[in-house]
PDB file of C-alpha atoms in Angstrom:
ATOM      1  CA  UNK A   1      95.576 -41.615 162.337  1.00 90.00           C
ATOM      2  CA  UNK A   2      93.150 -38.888 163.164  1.00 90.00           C
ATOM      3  CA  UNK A   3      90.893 -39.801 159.708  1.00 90.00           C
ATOM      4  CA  UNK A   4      91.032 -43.396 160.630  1.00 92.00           C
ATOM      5  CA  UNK A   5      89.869 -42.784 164.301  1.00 92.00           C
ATOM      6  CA  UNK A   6      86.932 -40.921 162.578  1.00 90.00           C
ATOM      7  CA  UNK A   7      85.883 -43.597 160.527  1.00 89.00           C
ATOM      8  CA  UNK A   8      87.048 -42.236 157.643  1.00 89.00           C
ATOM      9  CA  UNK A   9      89.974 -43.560 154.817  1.00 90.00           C
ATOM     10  CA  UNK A  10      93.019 -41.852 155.161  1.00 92.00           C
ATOM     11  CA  UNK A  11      93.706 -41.722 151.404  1.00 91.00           C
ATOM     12  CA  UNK A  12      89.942 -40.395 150.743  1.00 90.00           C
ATOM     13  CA  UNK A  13      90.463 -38.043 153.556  1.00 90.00           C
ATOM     14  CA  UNK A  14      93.746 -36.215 152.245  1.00 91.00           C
ATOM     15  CA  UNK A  15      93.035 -36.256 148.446  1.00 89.00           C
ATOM     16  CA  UNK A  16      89.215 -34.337 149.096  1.00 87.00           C
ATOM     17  CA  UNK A  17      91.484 -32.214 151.480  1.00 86.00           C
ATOM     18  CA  UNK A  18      94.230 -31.430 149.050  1.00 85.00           C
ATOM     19  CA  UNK A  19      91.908 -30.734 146.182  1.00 83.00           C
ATOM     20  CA  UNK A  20      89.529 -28.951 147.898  1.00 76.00           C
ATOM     21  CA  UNK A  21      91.349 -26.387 149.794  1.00 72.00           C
ATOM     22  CA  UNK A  22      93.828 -25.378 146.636  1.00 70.00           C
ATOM     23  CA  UNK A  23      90.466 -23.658 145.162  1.00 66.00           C
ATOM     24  CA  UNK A  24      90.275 -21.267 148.251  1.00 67.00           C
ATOM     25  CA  UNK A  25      92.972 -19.165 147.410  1.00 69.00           C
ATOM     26  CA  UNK A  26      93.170 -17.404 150.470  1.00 75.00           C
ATOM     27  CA  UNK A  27      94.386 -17.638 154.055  1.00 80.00           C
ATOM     28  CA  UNK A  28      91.735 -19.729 156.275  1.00 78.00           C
ATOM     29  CA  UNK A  29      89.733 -18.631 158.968  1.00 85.00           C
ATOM     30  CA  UNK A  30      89.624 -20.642 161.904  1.00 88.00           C
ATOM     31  CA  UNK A  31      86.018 -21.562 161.035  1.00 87.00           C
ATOM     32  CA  UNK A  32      87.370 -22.761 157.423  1.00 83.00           C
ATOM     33  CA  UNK A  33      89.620 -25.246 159.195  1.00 85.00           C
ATOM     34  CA  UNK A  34      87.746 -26.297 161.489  1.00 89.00           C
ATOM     35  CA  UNK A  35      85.266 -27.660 158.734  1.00 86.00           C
ATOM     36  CA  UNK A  36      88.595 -29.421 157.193  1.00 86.00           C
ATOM     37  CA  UNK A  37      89.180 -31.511 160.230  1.00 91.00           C
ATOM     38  CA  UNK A  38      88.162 -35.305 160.382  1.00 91.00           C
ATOM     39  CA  UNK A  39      85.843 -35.060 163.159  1.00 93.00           C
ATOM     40  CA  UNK A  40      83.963 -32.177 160.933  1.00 92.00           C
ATOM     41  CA  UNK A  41      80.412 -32.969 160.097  1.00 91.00           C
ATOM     42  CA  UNK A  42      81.313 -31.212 156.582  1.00 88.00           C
ATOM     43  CA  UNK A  43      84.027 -33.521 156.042  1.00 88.00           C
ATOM     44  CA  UNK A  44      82.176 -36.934 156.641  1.00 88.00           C
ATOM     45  CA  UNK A  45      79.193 -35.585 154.565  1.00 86.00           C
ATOM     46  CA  UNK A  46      81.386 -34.529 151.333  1.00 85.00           C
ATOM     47  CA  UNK A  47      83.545 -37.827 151.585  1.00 83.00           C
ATOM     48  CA  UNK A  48      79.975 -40.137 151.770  1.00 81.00           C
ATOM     49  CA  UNK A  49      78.693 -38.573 148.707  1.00 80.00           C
ATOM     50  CA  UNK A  50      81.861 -38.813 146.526  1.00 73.00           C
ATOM     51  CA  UNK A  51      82.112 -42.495 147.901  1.00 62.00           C
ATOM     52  CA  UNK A  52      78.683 -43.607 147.357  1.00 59.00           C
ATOM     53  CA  UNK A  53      78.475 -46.505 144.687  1.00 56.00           C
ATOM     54  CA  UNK A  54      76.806 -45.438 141.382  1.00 55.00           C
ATOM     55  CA  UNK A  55      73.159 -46.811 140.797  1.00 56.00           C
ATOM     56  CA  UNK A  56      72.933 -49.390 138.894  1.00 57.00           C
ATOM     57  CA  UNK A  57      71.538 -48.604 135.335  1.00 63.00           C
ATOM     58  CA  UNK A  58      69.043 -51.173 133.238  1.00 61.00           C
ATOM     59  CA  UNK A  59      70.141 -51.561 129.987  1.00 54.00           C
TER      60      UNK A  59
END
């Protein structure tokens, strides 16, 4: 509910999240979290350019 009050698809939001953080392979700082959140200005940038249509091509 928290993605979807930030504009963002809940489905997007937990697949970046789950295959993101499994290459950290560490334990998180706070800071590292926070940029994980839905409200994060991280977060809405890396789900709008993984989202973005792909140009069209002339063939």
């Amino acid at each position: 509910e928290t993605a979807k009050a930030n504009g963002i698809e809940p489905y997007t939001y937990l697949n970046l999240i789950l295959t993101d953080m499994q290459y950290m392979g560490r334990p998180f700082s706070n800071e590292e979290l926070e940029s994980f959140m839905p409200w994060s200005k991280e977060i809405k940038e890396s789900i709008a350019t993984r989202t973005k249509p792909a140009p069209l091509t002339e063939e």
